[in-house]
CSV table of C-alpha atoms in Angstrom, one decimal:
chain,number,residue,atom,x,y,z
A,18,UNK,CA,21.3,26.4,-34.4
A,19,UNK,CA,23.1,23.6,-32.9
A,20,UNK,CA,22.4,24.3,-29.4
A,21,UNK,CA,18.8,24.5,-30.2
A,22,UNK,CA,19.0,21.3,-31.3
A,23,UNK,CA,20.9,20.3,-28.3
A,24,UNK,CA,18.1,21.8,-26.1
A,25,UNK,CA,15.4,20.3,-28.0
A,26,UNK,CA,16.3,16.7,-28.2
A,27,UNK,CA,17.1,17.2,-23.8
A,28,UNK,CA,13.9,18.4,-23.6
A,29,UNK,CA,12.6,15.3,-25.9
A,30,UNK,CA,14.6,13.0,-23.8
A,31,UNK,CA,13.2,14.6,-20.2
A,32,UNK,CA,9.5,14.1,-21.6
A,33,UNK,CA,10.1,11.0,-22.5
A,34,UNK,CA,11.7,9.7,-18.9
A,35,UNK,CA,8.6,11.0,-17.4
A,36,UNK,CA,6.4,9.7,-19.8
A,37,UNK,CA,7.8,6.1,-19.4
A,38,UNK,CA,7.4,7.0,-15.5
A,39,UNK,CA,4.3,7.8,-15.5
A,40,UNK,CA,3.1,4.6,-17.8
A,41,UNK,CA,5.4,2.3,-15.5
A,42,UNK,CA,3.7,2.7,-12.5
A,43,UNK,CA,1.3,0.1,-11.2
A,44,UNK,CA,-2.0,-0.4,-13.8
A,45,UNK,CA,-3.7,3.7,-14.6
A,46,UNK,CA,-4.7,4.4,-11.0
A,47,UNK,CA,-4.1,8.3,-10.4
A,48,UNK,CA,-3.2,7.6,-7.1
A,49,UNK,CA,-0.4,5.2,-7.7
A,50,UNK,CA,2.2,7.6,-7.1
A,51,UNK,CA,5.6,8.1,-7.4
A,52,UNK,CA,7.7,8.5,-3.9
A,53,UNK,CA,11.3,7.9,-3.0
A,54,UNK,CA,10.4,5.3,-0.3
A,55,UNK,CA,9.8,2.8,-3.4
A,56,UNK,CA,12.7,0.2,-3.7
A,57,UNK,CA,13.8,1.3,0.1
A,58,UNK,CA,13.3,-1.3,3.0
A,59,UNK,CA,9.9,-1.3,4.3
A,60,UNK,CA,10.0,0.0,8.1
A,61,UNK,CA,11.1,-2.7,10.6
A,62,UNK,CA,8.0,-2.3,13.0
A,63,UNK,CA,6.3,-4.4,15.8
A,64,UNK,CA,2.9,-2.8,16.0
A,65,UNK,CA,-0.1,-4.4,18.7
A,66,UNK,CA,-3.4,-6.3,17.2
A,67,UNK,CA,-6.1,-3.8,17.5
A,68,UNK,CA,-8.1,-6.7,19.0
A,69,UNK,CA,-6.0,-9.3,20.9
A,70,UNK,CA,-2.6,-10.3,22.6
A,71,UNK,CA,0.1,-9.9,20.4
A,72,UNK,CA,1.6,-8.0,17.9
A,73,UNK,CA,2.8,-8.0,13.7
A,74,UNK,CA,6.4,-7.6,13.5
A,75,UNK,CA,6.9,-6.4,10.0
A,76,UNK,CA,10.3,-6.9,9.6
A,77,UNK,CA,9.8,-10.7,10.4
A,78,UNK,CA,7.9,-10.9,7.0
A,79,UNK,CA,10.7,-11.8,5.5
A,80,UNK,CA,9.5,-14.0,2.1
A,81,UNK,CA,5.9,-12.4,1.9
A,82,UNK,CA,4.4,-9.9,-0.2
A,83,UNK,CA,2.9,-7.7,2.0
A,84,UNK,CA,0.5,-5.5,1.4
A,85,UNK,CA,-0.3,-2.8,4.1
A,86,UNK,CA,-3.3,-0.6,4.2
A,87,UNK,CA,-3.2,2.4,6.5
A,88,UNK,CA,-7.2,3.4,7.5
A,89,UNK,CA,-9.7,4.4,9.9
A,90,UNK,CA,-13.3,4.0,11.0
A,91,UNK,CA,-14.1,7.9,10.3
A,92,UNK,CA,-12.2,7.5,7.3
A,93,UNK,CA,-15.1,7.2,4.2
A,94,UNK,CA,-12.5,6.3,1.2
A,95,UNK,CA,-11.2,3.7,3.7
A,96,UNK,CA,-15.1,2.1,4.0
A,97,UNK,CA,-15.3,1.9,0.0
A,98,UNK,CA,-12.3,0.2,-0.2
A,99,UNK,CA,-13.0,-2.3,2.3
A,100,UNK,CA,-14.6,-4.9,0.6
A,101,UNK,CA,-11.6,-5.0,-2.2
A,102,UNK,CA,-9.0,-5.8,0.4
A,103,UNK,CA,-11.1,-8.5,2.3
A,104,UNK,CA,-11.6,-10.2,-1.2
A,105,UNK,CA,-8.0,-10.1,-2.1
A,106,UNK,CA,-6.7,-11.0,1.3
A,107,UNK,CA,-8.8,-13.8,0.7
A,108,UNK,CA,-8.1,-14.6,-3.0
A,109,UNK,CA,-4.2,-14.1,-2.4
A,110,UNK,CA,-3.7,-15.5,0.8
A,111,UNK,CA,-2.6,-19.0,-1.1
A,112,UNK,CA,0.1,-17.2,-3.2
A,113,UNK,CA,1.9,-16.0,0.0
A,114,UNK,CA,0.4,-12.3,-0.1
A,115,UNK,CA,-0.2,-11.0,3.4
A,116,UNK,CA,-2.1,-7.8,4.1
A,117,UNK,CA,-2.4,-6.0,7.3
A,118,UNK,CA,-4.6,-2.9,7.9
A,119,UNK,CA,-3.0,-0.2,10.6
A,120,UNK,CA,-5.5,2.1,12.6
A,121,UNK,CA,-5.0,5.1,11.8
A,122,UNK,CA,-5.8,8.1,14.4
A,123,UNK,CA,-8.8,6.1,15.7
A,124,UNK,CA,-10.1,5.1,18.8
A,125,UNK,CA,-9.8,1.1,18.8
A,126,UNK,CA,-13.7,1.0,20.3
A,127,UNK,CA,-14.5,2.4,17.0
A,128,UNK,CA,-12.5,0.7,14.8
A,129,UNK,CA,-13.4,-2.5,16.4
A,130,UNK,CA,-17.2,-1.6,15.7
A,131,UNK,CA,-15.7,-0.6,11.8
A,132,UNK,CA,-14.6,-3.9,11.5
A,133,UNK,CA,-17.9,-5.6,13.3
A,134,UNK,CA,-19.7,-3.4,10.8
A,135,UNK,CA,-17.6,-4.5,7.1
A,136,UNK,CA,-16.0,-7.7,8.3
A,137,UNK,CA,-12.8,-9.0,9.3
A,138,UNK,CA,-10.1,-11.0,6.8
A,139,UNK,CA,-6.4,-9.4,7.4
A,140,UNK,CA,-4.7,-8.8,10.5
A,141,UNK,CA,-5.6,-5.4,11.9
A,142,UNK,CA,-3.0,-3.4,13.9
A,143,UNK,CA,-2.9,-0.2,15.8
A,144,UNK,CA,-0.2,2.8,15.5
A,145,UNK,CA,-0.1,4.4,19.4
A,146,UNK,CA,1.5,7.8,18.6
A,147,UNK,CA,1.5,7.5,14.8
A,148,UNK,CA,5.1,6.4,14.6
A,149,UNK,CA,4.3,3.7,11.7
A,150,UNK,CA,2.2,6.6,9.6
A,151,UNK,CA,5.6,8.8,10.1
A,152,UNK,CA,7.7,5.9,9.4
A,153,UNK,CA,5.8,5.0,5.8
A,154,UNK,CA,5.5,8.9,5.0
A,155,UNK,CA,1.6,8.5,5.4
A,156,UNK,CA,0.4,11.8,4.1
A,157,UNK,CA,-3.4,10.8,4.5
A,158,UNK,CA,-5.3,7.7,4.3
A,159,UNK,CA,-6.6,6.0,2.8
A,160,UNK,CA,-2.6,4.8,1.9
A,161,UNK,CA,-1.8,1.4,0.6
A,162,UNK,CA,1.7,0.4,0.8
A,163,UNK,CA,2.7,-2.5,-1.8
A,164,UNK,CA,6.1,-4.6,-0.7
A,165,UNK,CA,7.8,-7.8,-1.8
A,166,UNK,CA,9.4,-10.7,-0.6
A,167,UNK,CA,12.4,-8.6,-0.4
A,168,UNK,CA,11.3,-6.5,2.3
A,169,UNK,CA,11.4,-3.6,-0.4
A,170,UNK,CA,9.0,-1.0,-0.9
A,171,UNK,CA,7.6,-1.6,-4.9
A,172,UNK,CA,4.7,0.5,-5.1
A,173,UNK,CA,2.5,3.3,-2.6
A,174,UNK,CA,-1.3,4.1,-3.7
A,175,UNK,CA,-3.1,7.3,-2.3
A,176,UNK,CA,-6.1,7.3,-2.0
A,177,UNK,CA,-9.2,4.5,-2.2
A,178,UNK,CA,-7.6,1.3,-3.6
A,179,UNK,CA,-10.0,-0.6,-6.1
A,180,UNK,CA,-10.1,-4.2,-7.6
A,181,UNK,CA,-8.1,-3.6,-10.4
A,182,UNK,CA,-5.0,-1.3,-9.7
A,183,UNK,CA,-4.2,-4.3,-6.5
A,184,UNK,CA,-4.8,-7.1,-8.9
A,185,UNK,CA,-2.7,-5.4,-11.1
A,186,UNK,CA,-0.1,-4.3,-8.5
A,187,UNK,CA,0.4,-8.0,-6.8
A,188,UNK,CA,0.6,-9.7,-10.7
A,189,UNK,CA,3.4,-7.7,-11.3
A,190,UNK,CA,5.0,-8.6,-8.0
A,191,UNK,CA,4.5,-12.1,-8.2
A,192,UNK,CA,5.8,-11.7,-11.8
A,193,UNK,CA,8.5,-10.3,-11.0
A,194,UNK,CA,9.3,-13.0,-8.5
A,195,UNK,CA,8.8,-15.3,-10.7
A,196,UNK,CA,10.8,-13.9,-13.3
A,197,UNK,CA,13.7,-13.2,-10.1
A,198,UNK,CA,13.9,-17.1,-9.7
């Protein structure tokens, strides 16, 4: 009897770690998901402006929130969403959140013509040979990758992004800054 008792209050305890994992994550968004690059440092890359001289050097973020959006022109999710990141660019710009979008296996004639199309508001950047997809563990897009001023990884949405699960996901950062100080 006892070591049913044993088995049934580990089995209690496991549901109840995955319960509080699953309820932990940022807001209810389905596609807030769980991956081991959260809490790892966010990959030190130096990728060109899709339109432009120059380049974003991630790693030099240092101090930022960043919020980085992998997409594409053919990408439909990617043209929903679009309107939700220009308006929190925007609206979070003052509070030291930067956002930058990376092409994602797209031509830059057509992303250029995406972004003529739904507007421009956050530094877009390119990914020649798909190394910063591979580096962030992109497994489709649209991906939204969610990292603090630590240069840490906090959060990783799959999936169309909407209003509330990224107002939700940059209070808790900034909260947790906050809270850090």
């Amino acid at each position: 009897m006892s070591r049913q008792v044993l088995v049934v209050t580990i089995a209690s305890v496991l549901v109840g770690v995955v319960v509080m994992a699953m309820a932990t994550r940022f807001g209810s968004d389905p596609n807030a998901v769980v991956s081991p690059l959260v809490g790892t440092p966010a990959p030190a890359l130096d990728l060109p402006y899709l339109e432009g001289n120059g380049s974003v050097d991630l790693a030099a973020a240092d101090g930022e929130i960043l919020v980085v959006n992998f997409w594409a022109s053919w990408c439909f999710p990617c043209r929903a969403e679009h309107p939700v990141l220009l308006d929190a660019a925007d609206r979070w710009e003052d509070a030291g959140v930067r956002f930058v979008g990376i092409v994602y296996q797209d031509e830059t004639d057509t992303a250029s013509a995406f972004l003529d199309e739904f507007g421009r508001g956050y530094e877009a950047v390119t990914d020649g040979g798909g190394r910063a997809a591979i580096s962030f563990g992109v497994f489709g897009i649209p991906e939204t990758f969610l990292i603090g001023r630590d240069g840490n990884i906090a959060g990783v949405v799959r999936g169309e992004i909407d209003a509330e699960i990224l107002e939700s996901a940059l209070q808790q950062l900034l909260l947790a800054d906050a809270t850090a100080d």
